[in-house]
Tab-separated table of C-alpha atoms in Angstrom:
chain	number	residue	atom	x	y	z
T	1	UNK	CA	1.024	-0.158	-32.298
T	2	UNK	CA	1.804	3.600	-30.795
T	3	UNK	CA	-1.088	4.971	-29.562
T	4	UNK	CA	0.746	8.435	-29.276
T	5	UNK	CA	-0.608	11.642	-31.135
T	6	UNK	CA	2.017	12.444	-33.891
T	7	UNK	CA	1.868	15.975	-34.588
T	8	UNK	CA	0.533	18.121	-37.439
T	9	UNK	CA	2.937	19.986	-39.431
T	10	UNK	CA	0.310	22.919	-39.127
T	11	UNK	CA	0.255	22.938	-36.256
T	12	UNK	CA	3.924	23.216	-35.418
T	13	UNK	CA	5.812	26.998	-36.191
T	14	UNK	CA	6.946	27.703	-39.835
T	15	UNK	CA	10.548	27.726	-39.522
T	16	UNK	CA	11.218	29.482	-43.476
T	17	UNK	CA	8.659	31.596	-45.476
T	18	UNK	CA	8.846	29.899	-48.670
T	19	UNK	CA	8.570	31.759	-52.479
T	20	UNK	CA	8.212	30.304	-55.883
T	21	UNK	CA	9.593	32.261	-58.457
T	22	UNK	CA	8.419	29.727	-62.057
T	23	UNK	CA	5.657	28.028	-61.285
T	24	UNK	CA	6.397	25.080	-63.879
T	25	UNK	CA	6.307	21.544	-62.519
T	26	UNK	CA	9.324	21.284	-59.770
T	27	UNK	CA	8.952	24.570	-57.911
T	28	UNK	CA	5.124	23.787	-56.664
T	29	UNK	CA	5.902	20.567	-56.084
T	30	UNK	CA	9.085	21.345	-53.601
T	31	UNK	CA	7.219	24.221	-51.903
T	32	UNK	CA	4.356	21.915	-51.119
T	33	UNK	CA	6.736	19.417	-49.959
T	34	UNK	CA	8.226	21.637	-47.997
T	35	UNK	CA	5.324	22.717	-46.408
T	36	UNK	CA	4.297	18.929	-45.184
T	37	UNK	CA	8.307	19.524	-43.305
T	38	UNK	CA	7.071	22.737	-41.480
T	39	UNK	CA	7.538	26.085	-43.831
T	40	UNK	CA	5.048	28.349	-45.519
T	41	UNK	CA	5.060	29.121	-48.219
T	42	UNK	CA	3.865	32.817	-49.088
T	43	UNK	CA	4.188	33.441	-52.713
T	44	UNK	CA	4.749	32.386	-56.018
T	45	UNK	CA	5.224	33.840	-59.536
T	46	UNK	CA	4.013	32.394	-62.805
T	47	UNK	CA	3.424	33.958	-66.097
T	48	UNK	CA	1.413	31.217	-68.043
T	49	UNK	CA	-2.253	30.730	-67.468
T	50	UNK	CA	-1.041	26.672	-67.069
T	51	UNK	CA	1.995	27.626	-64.186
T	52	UNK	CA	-1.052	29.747	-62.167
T	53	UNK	CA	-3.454	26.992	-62.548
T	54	UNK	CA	-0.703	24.879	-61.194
T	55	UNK	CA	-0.264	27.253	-58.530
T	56	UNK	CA	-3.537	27.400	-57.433
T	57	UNK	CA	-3.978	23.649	-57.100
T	58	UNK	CA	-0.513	22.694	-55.667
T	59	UNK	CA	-0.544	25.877	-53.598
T	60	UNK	CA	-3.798	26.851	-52.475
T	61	UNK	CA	-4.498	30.388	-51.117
T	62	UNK	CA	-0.516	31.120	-51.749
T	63	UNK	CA	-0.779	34.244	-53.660
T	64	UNK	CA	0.210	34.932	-57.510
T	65	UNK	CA	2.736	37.867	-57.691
T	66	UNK	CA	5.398	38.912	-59.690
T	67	UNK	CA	9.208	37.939	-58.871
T	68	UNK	CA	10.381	40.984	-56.879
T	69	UNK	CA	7.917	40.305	-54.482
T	70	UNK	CA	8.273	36.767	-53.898
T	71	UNK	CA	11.347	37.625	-52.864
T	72	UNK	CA	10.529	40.316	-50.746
T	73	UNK	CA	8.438	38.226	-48.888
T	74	UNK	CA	10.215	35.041	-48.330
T	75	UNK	CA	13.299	33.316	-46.638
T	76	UNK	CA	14.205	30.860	-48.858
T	77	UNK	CA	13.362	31.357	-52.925
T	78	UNK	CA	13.170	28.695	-55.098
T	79	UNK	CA	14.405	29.641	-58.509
T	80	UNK	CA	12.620	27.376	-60.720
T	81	UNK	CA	13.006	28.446	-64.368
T	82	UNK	CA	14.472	26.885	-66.929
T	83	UNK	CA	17.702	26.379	-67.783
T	84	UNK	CA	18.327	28.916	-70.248
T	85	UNK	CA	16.813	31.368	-68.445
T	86	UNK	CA	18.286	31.544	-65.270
T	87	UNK	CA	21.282	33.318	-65.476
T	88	UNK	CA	19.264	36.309	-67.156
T	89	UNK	CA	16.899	36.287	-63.980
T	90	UNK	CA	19.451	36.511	-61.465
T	91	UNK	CA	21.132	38.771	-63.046
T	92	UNK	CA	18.380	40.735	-63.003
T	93	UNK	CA	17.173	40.027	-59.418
T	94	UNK	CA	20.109	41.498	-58.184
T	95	UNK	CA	20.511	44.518	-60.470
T	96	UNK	CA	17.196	45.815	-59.217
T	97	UNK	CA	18.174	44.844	-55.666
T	98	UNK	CA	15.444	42.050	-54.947
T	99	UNK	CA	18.067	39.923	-53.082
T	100	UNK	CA	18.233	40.544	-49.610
T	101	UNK	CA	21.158	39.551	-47.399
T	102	UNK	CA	20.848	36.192	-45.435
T	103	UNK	CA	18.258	34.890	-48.323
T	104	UNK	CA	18.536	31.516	-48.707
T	105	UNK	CA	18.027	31.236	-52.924
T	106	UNK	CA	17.941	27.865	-54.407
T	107	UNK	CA	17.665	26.880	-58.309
T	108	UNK	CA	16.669	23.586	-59.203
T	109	UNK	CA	18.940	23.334	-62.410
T	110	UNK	CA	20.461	20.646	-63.260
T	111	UNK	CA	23.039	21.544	-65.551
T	112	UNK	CA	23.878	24.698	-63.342
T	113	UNK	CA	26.335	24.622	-60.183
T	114	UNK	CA	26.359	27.743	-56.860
T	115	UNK	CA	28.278	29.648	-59.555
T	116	UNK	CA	25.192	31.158	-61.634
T	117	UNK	CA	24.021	32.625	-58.243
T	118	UNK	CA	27.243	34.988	-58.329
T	119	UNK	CA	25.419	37.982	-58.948
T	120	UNK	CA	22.912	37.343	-55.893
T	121	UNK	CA	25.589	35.858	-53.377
T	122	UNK	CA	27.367	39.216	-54.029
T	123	UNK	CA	24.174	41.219	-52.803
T	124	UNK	CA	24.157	38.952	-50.026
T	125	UNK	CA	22.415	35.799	-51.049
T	126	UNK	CA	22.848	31.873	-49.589
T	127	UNK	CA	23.326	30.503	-52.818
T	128	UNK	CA	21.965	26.467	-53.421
T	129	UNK	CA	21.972	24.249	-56.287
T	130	UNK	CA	19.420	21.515	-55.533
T	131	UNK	CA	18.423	19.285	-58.307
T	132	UNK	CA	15.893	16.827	-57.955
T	133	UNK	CA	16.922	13.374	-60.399
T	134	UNK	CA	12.896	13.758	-60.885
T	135	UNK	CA	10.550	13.408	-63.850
T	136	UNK	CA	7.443	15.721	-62.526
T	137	UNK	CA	3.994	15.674	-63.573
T	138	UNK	CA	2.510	19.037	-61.977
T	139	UNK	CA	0.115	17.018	-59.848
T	140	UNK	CA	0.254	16.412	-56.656
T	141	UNK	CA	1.742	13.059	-57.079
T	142	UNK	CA	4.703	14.538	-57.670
T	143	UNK	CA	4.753	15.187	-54.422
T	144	UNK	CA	5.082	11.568	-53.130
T	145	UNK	CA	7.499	10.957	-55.395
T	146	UNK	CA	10.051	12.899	-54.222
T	147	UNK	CA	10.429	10.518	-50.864
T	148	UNK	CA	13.702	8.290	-51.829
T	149	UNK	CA	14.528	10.859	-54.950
T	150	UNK	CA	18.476	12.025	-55.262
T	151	UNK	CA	19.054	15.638	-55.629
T	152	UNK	CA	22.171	16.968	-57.162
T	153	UNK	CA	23.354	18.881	-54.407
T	154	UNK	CA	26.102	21.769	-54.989
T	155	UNK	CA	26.461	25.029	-52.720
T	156	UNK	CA	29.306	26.979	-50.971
T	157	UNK	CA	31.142	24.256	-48.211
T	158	UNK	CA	29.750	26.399	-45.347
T	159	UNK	CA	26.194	25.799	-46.334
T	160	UNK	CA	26.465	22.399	-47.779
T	161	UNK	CA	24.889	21.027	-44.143
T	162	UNK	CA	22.071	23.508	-44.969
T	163	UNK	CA	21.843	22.607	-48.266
T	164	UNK	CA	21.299	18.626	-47.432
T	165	UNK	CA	19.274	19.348	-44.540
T	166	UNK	CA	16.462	21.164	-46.433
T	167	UNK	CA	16.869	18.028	-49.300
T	168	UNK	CA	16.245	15.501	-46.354
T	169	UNK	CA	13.170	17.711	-45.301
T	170	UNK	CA	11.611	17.171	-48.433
T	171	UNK	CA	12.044	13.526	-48.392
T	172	UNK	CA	14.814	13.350	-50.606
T	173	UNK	CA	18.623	12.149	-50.570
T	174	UNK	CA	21.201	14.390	-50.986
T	175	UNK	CA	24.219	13.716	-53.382
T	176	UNK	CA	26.966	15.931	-53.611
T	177	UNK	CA	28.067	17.425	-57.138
T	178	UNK	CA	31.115	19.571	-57.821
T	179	UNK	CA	30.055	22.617	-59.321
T	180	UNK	CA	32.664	21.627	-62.525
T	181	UNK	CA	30.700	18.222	-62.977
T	182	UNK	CA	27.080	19.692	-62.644
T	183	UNK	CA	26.963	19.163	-66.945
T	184	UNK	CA	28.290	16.040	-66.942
T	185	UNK	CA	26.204	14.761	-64.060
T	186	UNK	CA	23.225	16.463	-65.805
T	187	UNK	CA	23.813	14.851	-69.183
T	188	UNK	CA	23.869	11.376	-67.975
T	189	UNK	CA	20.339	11.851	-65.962
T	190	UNK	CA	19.551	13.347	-69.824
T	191	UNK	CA	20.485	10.741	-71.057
T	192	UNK	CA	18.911	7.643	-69.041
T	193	UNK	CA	15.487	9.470	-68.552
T	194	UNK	CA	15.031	12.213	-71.004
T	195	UNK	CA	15.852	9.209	-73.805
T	196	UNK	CA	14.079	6.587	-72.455
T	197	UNK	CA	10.881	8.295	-72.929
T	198	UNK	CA	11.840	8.962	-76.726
T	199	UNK	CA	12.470	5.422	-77.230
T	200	UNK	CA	9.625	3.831	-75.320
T	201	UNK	CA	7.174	6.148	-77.323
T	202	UNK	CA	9.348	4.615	-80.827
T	203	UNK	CA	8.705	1.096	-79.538
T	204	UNK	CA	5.279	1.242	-79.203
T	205	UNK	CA	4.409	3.020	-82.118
T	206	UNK	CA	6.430	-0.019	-84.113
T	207	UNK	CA	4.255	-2.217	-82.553
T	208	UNK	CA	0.906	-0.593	-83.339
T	209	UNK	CA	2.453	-0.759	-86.746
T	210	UNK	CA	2.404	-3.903	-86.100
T	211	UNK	CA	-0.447	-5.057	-85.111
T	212	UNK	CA	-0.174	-4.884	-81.292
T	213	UNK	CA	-3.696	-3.452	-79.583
T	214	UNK	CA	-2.147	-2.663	-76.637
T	215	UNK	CA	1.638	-2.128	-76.928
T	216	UNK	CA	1.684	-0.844	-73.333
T	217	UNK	CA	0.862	-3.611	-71.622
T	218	UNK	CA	3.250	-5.798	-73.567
T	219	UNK	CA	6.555	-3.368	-73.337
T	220	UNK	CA	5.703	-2.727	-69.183
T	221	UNK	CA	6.430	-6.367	-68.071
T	222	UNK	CA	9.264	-6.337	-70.590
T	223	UNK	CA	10.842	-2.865	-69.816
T	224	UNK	CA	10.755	-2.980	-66.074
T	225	UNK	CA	12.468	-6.355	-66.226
T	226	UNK	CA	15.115	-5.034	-68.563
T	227	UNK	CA	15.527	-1.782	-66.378
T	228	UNK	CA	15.603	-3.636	-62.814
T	229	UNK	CA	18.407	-6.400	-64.561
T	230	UNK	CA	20.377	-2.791	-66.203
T	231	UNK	CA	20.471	-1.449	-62.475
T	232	UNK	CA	21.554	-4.410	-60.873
T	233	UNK	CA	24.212	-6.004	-63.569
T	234	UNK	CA	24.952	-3.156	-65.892
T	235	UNK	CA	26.718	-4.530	-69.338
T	236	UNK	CA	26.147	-8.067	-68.461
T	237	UNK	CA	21.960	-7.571	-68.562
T	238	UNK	CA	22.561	-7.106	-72.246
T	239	UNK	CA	20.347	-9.636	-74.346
T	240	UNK	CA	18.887	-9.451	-77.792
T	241	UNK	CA	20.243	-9.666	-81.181
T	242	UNK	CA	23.247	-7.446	-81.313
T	243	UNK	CA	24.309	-8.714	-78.087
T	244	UNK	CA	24.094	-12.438	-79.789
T	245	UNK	CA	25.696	-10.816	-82.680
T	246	UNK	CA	22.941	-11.766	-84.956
T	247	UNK	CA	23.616	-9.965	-88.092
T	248	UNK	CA	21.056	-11.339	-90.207
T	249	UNK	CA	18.242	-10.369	-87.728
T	250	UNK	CA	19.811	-6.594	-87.009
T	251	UNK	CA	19.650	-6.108	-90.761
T	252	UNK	CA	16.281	-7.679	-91.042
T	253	UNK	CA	14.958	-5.034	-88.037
T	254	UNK	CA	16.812	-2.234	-90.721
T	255	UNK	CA	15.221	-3.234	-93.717
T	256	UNK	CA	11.358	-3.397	-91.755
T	257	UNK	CA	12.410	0.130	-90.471
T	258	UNK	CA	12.848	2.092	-93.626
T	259	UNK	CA	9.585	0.606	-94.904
T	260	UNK	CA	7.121	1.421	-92.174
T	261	UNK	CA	9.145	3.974	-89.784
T	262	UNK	CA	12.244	5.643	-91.533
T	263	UNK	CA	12.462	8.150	-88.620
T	264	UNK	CA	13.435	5.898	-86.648
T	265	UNK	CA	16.431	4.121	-88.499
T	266	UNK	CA	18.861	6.365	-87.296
T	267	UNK	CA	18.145	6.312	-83.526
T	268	UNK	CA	18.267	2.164	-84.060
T	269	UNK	CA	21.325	2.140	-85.894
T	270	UNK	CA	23.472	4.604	-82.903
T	271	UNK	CA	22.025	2.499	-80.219
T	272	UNK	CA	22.648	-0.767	-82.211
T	273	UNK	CA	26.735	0.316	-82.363
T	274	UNK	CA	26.239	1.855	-78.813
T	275	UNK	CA	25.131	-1.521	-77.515
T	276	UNK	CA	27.424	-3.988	-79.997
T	277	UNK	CA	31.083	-1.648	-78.615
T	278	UNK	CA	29.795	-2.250	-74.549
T	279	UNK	CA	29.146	-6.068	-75.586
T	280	UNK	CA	32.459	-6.700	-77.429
T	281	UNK	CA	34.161	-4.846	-74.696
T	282	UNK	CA	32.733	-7.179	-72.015
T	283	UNK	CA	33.058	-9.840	-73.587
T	284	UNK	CA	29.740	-10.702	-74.348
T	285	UNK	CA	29.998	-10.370	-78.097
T	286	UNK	CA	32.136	-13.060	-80.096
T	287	UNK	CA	34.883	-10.998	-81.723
T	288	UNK	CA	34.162	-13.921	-84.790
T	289	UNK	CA	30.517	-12.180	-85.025
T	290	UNK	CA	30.864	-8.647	-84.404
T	291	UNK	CA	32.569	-8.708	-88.339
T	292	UNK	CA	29.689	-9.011	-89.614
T	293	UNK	CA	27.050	-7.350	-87.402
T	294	UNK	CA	29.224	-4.177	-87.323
T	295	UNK	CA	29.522	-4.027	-91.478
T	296	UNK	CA	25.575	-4.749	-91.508
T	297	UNK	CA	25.694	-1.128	-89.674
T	298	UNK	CA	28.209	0.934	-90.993
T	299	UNK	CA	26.198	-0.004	-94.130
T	300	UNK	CA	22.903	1.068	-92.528
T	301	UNK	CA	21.266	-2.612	-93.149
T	302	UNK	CA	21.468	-2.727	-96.263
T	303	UNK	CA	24.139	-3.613	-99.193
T	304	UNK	CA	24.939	-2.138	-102.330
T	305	UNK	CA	21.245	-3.306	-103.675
T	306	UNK	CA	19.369	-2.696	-100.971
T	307	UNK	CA	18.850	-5.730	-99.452
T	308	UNK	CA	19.641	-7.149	-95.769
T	309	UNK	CA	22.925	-8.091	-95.298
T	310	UNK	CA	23.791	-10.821	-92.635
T	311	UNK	CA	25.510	-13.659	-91.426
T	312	UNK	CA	22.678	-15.802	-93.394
T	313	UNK	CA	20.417	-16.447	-90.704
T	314	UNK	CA	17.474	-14.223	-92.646
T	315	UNK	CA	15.275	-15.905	-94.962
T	316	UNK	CA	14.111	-14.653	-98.384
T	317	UNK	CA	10.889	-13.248	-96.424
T	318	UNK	CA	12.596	-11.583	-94.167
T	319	UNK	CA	11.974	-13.737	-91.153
T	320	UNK	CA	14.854	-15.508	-88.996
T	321	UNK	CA	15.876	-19.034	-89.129
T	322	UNK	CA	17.336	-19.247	-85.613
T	323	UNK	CA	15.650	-16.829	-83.802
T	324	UNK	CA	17.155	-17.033	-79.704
């Protein structure tokens, strides 16, 4: 093992001054991780009592101010507002004449591209779009996590270097994203986290419906198998009953639906036709049994009379015959 001294990033010279303008969960984090790679960060705005707690423990002794003066006081500004609300704020950044030349100012949005920045790169800004394909707490752990995470990395070609580099200092990969696919790029991380979450929580409310004590514990082992075999085989990890084409069972898991969680019917149903189209179009489906399945839900599960509709593999009590 080295016996040599590795040095403290405190002790070495702050290369940026660092300012926080939206102290929600991403911009603490990033300044803090930023800090561990050398730079100081000197101020940070938040309006909630929530963002300045968060402040305060992510940032200690970095003092609260308002926007103006975060970025009179630092190098490099991390935007980190929400979505909606960024275009407003610089816009009006620039209008009062906050931007200063040569500042390096760097929004976190996903769904935005270098182009909302137009209004500060003509006072002068460095404009970034750096997007970390996070989920944050507002704890410090966030902080960890962000060694191996992908940004979404967009910016003017002469700073895209810069751009990267500061993404590697925090620990992070850079990807590249052309500013015209930022929405796309942003709807599919939408759509594999934001909607995971939505149906995990379904799932284990059905099964304290159930009966299940700890619905947690049994989805974990289950989930992180299914997610690890998704990321390694795509389509082909596809199990379960409208993979099998079991039309008798989907309209079983309808019929149980509408009785104890009718919220939920609709979400199954999309993700059910979602998931029976990818298997029939790799093969993985038998045309001979996607008939039926696929009538089962364009008729929601049920037929005329309200009963499951299947391929016969249901029982009179609802339970399956062949269950695989």
């Amino acid at each position: 093992m080295s016996t040599v001294q590795q040095p403290d990033p405190s002790d070495r010279p702050a290369r940026l001054t660092v300012g926080v303008v939206g102290a929600g969960r991403v911009g603490p984090a990033l300044a803090a991780s930023l800090q561990l790679a050398g730079h100081r960060p000197v101020a940070v705005s938040g309006v909630s009592d929530a963002s300045r707690r968060r402040a305060e423990a992510m940032l200690p002794d970095v003092p609260l101010v308002p926007p103006a003066e975060v970025l009179q006081r630092a190098d490099l500004v991390l935007l980190t507002v929400p979505d909606d609300a960024l275009p407003g704020l610089v816009a009006g950044l620039a209008e009062t004449g906050a931007v200063r030349p040569g500042q390096l100012l760097v929004h976190t949005s996903g769904r935005y591209g270098a182009k909302v920045l137009d209004p500060a790169l003509r006072a002068g800004a460095l404009p970034l779009a750096l997007h970390p394909a996070m989920t944050f707490t507002g704890t410090p752990v966030d902080v960890q996590r962000l060694a191996g995470c992908s940004f979404g990395v967009t910016a003017p070609e002469e700073l895209r270097l810069a751009a990267e580099a500061l993404v590697i200092e925090m620990g992070g990969e850079p990807e590249w994203i052309f500013e015209e696919n930022r929405p796309l790029y942003h709807a599919a991380l939408a759509l594999g986290a934001n909607h995971l979450v939505t149906l995990v929580a379904q799932a284990m409310e059905l099964l304290r419906t159930a009966g299940v004590e700890a619905p947690d514990r049994m989805l974990g082992p289950l989930l992180g198998a299914a997610l690890d075999n998704a990321l390694r085989s795509g389509d082909a990890a596809l199990t379960g009953p409208v993979a099998r084409g079991d039309a008798g069972t989907v309209a079983a898991h309808v019929t149980e639906l509408r009785r104890h969680a009718p919220q939920a019917v609709d979400g199954y149903l999309a993700m059910a036709r979602a998931t029976a189209d990818r298997a029939l179009a790799h093969g993985l489906l038998k045309p001979e049994l996607a008939e039926d399945l696929l009538g089962v839900l364009a008729k929601g599960g049920h037929d005329g009379n309200g009963n499951g509709n299947g391929n016969g593999t249901t029982g009179t009590d609802g339970t399956e015959g062949n269950s695989r």
